[in-house]
Tab-separated table of C-alpha atoms in Angstrom:
chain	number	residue	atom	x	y	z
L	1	UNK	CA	26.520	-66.430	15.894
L	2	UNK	CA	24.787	-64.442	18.502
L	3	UNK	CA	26.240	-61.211	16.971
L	4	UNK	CA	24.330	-62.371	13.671
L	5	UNK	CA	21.344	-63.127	15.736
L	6	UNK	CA	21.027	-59.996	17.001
L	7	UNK	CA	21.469	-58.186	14.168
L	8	UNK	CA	18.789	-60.196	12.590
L	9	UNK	CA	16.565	-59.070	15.244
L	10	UNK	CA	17.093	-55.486	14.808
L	11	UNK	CA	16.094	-55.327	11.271
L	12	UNK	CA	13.436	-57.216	12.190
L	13	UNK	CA	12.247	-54.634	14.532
L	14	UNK	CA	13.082	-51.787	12.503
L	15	UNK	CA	11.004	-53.454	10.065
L	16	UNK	CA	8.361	-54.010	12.645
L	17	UNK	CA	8.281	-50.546	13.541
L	18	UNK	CA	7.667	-49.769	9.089
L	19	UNK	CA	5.246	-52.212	9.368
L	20	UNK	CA	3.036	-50.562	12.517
L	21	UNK	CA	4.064	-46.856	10.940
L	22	UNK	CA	2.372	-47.845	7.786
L	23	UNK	CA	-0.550	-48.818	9.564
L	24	UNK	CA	-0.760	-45.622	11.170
L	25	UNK	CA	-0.355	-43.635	8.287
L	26	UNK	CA	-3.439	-45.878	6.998
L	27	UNK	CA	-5.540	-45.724	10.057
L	28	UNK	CA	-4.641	-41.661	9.545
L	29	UNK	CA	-6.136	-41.396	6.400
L	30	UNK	CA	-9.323	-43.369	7.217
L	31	UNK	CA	-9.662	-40.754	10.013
L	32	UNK	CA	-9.370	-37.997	6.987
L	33	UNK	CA	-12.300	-39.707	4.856
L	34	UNK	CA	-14.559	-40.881	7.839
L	35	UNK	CA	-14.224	-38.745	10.411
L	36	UNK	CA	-16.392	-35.441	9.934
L	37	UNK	CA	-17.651	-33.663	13.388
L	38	UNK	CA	-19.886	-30.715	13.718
L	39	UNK	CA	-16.275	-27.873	14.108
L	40	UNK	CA	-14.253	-28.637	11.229
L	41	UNK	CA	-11.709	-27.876	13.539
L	42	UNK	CA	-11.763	-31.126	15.870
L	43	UNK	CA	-11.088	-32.938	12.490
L	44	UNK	CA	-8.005	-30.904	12.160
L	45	UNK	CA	-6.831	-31.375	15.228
L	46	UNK	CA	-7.736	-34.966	15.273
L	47	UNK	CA	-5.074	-35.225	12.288
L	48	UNK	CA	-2.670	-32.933	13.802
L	49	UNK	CA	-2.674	-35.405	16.764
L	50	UNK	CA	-2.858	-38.907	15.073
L	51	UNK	CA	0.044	-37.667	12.241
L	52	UNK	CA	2.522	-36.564	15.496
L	53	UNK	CA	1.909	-39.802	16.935
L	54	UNK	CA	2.970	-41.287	13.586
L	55	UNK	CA	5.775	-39.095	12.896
L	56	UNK	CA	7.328	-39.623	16.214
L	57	UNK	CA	6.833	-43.723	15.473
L	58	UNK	CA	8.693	-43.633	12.575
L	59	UNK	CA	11.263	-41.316	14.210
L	60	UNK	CA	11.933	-44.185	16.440
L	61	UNK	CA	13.814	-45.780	14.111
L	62	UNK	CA	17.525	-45.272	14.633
L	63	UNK	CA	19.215	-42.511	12.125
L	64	UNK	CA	21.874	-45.565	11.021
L	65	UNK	CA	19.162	-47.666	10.059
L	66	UNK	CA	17.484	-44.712	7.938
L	67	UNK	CA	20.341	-44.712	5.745
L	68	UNK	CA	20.003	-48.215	4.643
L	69	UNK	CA	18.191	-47.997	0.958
L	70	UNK	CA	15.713	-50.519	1.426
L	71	UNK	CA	14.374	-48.643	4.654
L	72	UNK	CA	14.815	-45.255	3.342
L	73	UNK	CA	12.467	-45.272	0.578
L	74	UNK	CA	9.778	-46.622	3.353
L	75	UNK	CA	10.905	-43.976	5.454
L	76	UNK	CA	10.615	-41.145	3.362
L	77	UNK	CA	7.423	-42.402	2.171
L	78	UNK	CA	5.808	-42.955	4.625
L	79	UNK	CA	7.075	-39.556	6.284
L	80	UNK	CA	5.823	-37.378	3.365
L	81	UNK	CA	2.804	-39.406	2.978
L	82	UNK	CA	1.592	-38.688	6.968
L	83	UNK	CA	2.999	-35.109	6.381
L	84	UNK	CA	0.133	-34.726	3.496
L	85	UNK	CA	-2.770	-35.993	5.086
L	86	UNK	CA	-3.796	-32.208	5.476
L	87	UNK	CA	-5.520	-30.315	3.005
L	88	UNK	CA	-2.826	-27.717	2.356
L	89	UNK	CA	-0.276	-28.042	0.223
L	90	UNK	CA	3.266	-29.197	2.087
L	91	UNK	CA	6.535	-28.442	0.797
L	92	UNK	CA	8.138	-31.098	3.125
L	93	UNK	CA	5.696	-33.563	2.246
L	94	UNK	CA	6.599	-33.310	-1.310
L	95	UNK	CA	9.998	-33.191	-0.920
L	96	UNK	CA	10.226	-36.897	1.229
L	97	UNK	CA	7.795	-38.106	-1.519
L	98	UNK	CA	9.856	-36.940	-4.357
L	99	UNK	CA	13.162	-38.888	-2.358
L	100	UNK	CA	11.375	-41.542	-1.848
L	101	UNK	CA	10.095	-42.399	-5.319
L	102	UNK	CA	13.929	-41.578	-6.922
L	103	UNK	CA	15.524	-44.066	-4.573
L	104	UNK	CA	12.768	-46.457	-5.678
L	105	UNK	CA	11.034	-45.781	-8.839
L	106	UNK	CA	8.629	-49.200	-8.354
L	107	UNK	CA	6.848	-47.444	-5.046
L	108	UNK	CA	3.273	-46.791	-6.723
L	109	UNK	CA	1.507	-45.641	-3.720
L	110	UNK	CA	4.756	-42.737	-3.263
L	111	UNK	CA	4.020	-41.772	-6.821
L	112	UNK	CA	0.374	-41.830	-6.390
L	113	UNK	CA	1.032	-39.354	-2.744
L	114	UNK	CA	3.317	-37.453	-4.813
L	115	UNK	CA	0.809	-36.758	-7.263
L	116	UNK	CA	-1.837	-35.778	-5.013
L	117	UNK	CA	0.608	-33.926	-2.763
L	118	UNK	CA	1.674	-31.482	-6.380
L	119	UNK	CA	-1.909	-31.495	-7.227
L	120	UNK	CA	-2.468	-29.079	-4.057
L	121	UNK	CA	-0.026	-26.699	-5.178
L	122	UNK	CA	-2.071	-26.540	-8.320
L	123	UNK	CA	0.779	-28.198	-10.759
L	124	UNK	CA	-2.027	-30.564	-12.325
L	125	UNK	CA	0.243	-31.773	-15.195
L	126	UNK	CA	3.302	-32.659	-13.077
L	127	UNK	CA	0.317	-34.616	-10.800
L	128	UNK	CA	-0.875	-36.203	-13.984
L	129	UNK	CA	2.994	-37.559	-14.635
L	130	UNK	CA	3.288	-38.802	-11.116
L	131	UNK	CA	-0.321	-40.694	-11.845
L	132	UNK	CA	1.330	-41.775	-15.074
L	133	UNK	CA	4.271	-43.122	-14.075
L	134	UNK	CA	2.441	-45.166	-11.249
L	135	UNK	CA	0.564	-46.632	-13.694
L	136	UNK	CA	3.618	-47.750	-15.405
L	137	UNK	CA	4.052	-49.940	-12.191
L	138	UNK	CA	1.116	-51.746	-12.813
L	139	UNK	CA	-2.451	-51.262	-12.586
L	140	UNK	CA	-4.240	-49.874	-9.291
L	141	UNK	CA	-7.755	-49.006	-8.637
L	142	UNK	CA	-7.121	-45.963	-6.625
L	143	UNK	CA	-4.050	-44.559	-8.776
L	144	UNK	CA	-7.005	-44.640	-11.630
L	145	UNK	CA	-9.550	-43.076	-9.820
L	146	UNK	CA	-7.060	-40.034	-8.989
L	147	UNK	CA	-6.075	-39.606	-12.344
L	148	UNK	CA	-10.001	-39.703	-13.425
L	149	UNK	CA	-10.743	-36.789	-10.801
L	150	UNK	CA	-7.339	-35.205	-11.608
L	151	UNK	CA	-8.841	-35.289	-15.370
L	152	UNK	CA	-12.008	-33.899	-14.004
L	153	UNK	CA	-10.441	-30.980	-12.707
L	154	UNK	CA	-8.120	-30.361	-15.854
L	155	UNK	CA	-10.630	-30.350	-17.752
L	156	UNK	CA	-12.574	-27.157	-16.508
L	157	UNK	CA	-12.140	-24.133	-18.517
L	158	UNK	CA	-10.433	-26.094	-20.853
L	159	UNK	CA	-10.682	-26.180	-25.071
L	160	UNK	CA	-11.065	-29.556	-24.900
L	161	UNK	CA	-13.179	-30.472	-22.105
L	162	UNK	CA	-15.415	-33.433	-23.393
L	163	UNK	CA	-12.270	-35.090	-24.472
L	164	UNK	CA	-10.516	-34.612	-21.415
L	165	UNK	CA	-13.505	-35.806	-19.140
L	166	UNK	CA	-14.193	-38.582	-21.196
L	167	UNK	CA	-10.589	-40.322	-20.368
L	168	UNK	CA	-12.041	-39.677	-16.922
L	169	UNK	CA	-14.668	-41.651	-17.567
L	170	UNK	CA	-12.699	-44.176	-19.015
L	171	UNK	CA	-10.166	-44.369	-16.421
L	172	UNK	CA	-13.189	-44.653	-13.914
L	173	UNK	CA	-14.030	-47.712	-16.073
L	174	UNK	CA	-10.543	-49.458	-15.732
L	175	UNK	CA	-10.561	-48.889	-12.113
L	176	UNK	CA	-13.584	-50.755	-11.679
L	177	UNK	CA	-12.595	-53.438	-14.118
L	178	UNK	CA	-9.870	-54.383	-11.284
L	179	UNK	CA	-11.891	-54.767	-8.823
L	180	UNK	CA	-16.092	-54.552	-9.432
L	181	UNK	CA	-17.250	-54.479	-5.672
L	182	UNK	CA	-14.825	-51.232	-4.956
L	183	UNK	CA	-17.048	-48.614	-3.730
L	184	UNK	CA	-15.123	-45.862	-4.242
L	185	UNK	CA	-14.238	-46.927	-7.824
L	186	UNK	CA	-18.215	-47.292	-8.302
L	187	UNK	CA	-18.668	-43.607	-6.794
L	188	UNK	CA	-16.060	-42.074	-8.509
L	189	UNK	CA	-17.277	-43.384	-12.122
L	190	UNK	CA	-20.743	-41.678	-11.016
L	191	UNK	CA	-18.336	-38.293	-10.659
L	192	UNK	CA	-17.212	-38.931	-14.041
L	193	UNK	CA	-20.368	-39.593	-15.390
L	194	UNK	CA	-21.643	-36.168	-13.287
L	195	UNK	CA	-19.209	-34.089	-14.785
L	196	UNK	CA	-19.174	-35.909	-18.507
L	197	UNK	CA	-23.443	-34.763	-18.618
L	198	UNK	CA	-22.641	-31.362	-18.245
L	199	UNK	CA	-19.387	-30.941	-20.300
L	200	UNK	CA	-21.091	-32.225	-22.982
L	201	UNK	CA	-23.682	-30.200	-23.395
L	202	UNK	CA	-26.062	-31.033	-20.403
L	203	UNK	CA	-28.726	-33.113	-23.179
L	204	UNK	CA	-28.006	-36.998	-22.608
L	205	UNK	CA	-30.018	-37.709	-19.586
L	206	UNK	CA	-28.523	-41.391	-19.704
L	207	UNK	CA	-25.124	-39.519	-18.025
L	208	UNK	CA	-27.119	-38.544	-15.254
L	209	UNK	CA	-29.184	-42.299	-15.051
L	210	UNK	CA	-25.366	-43.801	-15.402
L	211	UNK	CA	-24.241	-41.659	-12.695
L	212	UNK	CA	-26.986	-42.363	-10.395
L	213	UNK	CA	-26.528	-46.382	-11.345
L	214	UNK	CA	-22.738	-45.728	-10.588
L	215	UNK	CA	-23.313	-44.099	-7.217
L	216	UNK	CA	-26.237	-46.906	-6.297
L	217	UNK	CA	-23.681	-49.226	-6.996
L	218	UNK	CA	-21.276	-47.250	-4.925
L	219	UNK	CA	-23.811	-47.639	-1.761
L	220	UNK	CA	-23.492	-51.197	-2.214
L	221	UNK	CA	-20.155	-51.250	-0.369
L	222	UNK	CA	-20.527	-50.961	3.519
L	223	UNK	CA	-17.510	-49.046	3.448
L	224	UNK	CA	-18.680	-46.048	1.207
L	225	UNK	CA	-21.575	-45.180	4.081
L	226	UNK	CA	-19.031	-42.905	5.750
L	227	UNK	CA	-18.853	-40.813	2.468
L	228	UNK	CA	-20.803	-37.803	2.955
L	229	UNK	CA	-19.833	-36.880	-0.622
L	230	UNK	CA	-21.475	-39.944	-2.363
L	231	UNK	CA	-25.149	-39.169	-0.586
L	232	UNK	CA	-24.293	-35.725	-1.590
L	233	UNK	CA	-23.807	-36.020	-5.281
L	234	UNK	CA	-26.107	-38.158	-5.499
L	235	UNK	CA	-29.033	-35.847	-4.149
L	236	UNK	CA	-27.348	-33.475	-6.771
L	237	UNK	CA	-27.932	-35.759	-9.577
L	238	UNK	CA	-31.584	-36.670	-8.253
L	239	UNK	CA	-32.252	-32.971	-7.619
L	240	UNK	CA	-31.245	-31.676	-10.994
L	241	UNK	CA	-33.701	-34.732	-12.677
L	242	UNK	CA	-36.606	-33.229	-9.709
L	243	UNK	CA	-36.531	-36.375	-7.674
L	244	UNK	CA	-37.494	-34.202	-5.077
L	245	UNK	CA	-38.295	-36.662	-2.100
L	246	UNK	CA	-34.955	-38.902	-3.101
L	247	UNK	CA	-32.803	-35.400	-3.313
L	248	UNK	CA	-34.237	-34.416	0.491
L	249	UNK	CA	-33.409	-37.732	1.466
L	250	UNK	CA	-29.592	-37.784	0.137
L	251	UNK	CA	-28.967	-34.114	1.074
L	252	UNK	CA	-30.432	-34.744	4.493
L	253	UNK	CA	-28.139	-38.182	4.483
L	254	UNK	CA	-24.880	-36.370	3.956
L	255	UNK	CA	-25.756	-33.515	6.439
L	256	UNK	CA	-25.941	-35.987	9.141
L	257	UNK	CA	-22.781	-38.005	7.985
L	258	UNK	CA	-20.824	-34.473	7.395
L	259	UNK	CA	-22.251	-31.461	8.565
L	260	UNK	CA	-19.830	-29.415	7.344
L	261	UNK	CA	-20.890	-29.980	3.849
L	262	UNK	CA	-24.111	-28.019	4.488
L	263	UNK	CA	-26.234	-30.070	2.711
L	264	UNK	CA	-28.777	-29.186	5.303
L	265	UNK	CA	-28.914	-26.122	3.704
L	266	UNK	CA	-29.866	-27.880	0.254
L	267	UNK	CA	-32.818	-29.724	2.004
L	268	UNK	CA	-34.009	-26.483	3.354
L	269	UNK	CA	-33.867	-24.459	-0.281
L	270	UNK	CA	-35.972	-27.935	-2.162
L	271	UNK	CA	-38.377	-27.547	0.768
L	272	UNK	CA	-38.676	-23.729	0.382
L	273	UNK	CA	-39.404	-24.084	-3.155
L	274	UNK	CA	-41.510	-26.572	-3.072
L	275	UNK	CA	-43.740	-25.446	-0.492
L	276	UNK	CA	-43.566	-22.011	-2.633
L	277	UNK	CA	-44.386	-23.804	-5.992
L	278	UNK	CA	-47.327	-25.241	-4.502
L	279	UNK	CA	-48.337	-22.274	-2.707
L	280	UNK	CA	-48.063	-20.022	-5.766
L	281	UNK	CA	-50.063	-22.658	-7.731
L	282	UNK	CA	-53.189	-23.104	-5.425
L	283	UNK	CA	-53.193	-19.487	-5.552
L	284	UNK	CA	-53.666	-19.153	-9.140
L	285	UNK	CA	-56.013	-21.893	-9.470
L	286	UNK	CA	-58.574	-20.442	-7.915
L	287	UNK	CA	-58.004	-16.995	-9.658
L	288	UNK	CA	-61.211	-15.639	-11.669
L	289	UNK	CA	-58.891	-14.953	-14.786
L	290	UNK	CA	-58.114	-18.341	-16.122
L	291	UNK	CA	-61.011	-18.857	-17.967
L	292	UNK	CA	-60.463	-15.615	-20.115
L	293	UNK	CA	-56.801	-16.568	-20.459
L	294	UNK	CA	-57.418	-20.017	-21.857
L	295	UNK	CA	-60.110	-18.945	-23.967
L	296	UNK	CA	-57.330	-17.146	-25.884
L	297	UNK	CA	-55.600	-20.430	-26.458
L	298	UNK	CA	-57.798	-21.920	-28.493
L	299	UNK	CA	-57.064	-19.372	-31.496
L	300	UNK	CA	-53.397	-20.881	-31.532
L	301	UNK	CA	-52.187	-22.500	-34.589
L	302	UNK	CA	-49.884	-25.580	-34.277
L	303	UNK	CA	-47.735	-26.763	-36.914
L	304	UNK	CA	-49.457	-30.385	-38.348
L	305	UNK	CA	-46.556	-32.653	-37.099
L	306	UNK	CA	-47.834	-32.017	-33.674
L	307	UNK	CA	-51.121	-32.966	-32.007
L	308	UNK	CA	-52.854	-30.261	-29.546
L	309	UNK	CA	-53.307	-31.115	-26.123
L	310	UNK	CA	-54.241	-30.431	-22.553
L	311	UNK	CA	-52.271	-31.142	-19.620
L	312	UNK	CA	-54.847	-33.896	-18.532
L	313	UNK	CA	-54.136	-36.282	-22.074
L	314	UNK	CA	-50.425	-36.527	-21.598
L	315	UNK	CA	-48.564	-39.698	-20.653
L	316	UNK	CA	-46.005	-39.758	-17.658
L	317	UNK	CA	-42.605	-39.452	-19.313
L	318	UNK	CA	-41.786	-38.119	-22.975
L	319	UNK	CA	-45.155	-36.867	-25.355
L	320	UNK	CA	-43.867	-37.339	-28.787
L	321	UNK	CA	-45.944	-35.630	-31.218
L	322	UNK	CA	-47.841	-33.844	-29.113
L	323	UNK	CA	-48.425	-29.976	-28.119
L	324	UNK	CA	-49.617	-28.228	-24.888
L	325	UNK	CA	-50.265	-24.394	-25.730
L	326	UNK	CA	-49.943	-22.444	-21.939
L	327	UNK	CA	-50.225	-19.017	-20.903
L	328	UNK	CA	-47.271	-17.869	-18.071
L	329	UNK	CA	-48.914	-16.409	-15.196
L	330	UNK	CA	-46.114	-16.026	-13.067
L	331	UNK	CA	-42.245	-16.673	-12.541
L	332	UNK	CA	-41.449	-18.544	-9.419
L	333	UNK	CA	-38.356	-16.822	-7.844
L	334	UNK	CA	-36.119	-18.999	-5.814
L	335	UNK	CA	-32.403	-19.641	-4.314
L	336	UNK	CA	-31.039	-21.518	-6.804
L	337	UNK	CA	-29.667	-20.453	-10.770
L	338	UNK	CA	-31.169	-23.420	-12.250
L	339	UNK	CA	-33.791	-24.430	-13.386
L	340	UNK	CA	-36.100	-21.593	-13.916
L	341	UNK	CA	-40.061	-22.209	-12.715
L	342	UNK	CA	-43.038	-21.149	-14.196
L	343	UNK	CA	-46.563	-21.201	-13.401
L	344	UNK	CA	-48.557	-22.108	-16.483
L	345	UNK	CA	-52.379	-22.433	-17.564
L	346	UNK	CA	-53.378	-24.463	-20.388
L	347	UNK	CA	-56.360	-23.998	-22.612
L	348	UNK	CA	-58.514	-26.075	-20.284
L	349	UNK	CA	-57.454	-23.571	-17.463
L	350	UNK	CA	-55.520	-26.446	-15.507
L	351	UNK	CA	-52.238	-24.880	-14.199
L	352	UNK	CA	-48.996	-26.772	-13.826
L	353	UNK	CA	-45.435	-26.128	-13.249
L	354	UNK	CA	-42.865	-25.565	-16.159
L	355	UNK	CA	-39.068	-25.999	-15.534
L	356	UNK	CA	-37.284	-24.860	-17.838
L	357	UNK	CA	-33.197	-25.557	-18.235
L	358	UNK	CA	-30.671	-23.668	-20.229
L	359	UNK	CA	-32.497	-20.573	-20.637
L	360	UNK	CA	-31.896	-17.031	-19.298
L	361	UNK	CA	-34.347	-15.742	-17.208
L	362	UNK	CA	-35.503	-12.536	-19.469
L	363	UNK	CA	-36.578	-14.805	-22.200
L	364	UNK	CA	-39.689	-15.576	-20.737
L	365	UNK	CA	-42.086	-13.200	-18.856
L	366	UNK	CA	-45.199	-13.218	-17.512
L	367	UNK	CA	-48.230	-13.262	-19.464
L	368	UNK	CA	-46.232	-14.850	-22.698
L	369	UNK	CA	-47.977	-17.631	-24.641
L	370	UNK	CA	-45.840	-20.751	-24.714
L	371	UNK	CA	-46.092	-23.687	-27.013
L	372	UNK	CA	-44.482	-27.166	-25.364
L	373	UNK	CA	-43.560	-29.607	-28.043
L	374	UNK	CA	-43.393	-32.953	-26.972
L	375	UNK	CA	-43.337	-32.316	-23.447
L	376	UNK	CA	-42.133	-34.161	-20.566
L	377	UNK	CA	-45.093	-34.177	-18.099
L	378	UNK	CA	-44.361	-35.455	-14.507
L	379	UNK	CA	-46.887	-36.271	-11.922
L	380	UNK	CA	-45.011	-35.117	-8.846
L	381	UNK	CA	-46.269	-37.012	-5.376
L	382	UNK	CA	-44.806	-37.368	-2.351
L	383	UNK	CA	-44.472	-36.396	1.483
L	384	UNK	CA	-41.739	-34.959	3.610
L	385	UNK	CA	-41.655	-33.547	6.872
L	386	UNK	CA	-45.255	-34.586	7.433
L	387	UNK	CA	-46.250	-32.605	4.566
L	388	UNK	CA	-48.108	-33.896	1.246
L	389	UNK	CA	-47.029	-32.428	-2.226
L	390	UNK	CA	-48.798	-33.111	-5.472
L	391	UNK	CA	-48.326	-31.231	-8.056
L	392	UNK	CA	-48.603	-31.731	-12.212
L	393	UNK	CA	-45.201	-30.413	-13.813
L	394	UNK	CA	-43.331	-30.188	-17.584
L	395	UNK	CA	-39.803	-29.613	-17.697
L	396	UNK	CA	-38.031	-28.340	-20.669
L	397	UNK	CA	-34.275	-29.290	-20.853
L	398	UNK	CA	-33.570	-27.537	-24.443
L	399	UNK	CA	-34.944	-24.155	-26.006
L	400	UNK	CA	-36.004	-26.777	-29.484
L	401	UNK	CA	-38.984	-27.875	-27.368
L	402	UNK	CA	-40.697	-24.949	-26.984
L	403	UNK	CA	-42.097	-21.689	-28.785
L	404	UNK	CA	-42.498	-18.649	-26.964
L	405	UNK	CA	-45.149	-16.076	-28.307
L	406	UNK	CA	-45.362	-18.570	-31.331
L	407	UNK	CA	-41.766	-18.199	-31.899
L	408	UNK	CA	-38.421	-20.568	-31.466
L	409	UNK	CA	-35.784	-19.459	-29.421
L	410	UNK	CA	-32.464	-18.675	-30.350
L	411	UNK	CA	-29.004	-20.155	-29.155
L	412	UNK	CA	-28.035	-16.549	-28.149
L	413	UNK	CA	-30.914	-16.642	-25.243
L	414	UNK	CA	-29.661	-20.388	-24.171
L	415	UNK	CA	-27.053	-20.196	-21.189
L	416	UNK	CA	-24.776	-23.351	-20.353
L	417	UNK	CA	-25.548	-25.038	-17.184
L	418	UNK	CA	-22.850	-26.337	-15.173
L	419	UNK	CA	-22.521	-28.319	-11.290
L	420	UNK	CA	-19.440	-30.204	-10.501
L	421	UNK	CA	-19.084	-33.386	-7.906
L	422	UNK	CA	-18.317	-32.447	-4.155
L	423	UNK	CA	-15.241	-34.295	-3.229
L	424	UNK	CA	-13.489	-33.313	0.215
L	425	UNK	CA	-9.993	-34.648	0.329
């Protein structure tokens, strides 16, 4: 009886010690997705040190008791898993992740390690079978939202990329279905949503509110505030719609969560353009030349569906029916590709900023009439730093809403724009 008894007890511990290696290799991979000090390099080491530690826990458990299936699988899971909590691809991590998941098939979180584990050597469609197969297992939230940013990823450069990113979204979707307060389902549907705006064409402005809504939602669970990423895609998102003060803010959010992402660098380049759109703008306001330039305004014909206007008659938001005639007096230079500023004047010699999205920059020069049809007017107003800007603006998101030199643009002068979520794994 005792013999039994004994035995007992050593499975018990063996199991014991799968049990506190498993929580270890957990505890290891919250360090990888929370922990994000000045040198990149402490972070590294930080892994290097906590993975040892559970290496040489599991190791602990005698070679005899390896052998036995039910531990094995464990053990070669959990091995390859702690093996690939590094960036880099690892041959050894793959192969105790590839044993583990043949000598049992119903381990979804081996499949799902395997998967991300090929993914790093670049092998995206033998990481989409891994993802697959998991599935197959039953549903999980965070096998779904690896296969939607696996999708993500497969679908740049290729022929099919709206299709491809819109199973991302939909995968997204399902993750969330199974479980509606997960943050990082929430934030990675707002990736999806990111990257479906811009594959398809970079015109339905509701991806970008969805993604916002999905990463708002995201910030919702106390666990997500350690995700540099989700503050920083979301200042992406609120940058690219010129929510200037809420971009400075998430930028400046995810510097000081991660500030390896640079984001402070982002916060510095909206601040420099800002101050140099304003700057360039109270410059020309007072220049002596207006009034001869928007006397020349007047003499422009508009077509009868649209209604001629001044800057100071349009509504905030969308103008339908409407037409501002503007003379450029000057392209604003700065750091980024997109979108490209101009400094206009209108007929009533009131100068405001023009963005203007998915156009190359020779299309437009500097003393070119431009007709806005149905323009987008914005009333931009806000402080940072201690600093007041206020400044009237109209952005132009496609080349149909606007003539240059009384003529339309042409789809060969229209470039593709194209940004991509930041996620650090």
């Amino acid at each position: 009886m005792s013999g039994h008894g004994g035995e007992f007890s050593t499975i018990d511990d063996d199991n014991d010690i799968i049990g506190k290696a498993k929580e270890a290799a957990d505890q290891l991979y919250r360090i990888r997705d929370t922990y994000f000090p000045r040198n990149p390099q402490d972070r590294i080491s930080k892994l290097q040190l906590e993975s040892d530690l559970a290496l040489r826990l599991l190791d602990s458990i005698p070679l005899e008791k390896r052998r036995l299936s039910h531990q094995r699988s464990m053990f070669e899971y959990l091995r390859g898993k702690i093996l690939d909590v590094f960036p880099e691809y690892n041959k050894e991590a793959e192969d105790h992740l590839s044993k583990a998941v043949k000598l049992n098939p119903s381990l979804g979180d081996a499949w799902l390690c395997l998967g991300n584990c090929i993914w790093k050597k670049g092998d995206l469609t033998s990481a989409k079978n891994c993802f697959t197969l998991a599935l197959s297992k039953g549903p999980n939230k965070n096998i779904l939202c690896q296969l939607s940013m696996l999708e993500r990823k497969m679908a740049q450069g290729s022929e099919n990329q709206a299709e491809i990113v819109e199973e991302s979204v939909q995968h997204a979707k399902e993750a969330i279905a199974l479980d509606v307060k997960d943050g990082n389902s929430w934030y990675n549907l707002g990736n999806a949503y990111l990257t479906c705006f811009f594959a398809t064409g970079a015109w339905d402005h509701n991806k970008l509110l969805q993604s916002l809504k999905a990463y708002q939602n995201a910030e919702k669970d106390k666990r997500m505030e350690c995700n540099p990423d989700l503050y920083y895609n979301c200042a992406i998102v609120n940058r690219y719609l010129e929510n200037y003060e809420r971009a400075l803010t998430g930028f400046e959010a995810a510097s000081l969560k991660d500030p390896g992402l640079n984001a402070i660098d982002e916060v510095k380049k909206i601040v420099n353009l800002i101050d140099k759109l304003e700057s360039v703008l109270k410059g020309h306001t007072r220049a002596k030349r207006l009034a001869s330039l928007a006397s020349s305004l007047n003499s422009v014909t508009l077509s009868s569906s649209y209604r001629r206007a001044t800057l100071d008659l349009l509504s905030e938001g969308l103008n339908k029916a409407v037409a501002i005639v503007g003379k450029v007096l000057v392209f604003v230079k700065h750091e980024n590709v997109a979108p490209l500023y101009y400094i206009i004047c209108d007929s009533s010699q009131t100068c405001f900023v023009l963005s203007v999205y998915g156009l190359r920059n020779d299309v437009i020069k500097e003393g070119d009439q431009i007709t806005l049809l149905e323009p987008v007017y914005r009333g931009i107003d806000f402080s940072w730093d201690g600093k007041d800007y206020q400044f009237k603006a109209i952005r132009v998101d496609f080349i149909e809403q606007m003539l240059v030199n009384g003529k339309a643009l042409s789809s060969s002068q229209s470039v593709r724009a194209a940004i991509y979520a930041q996620h650090k794994s």
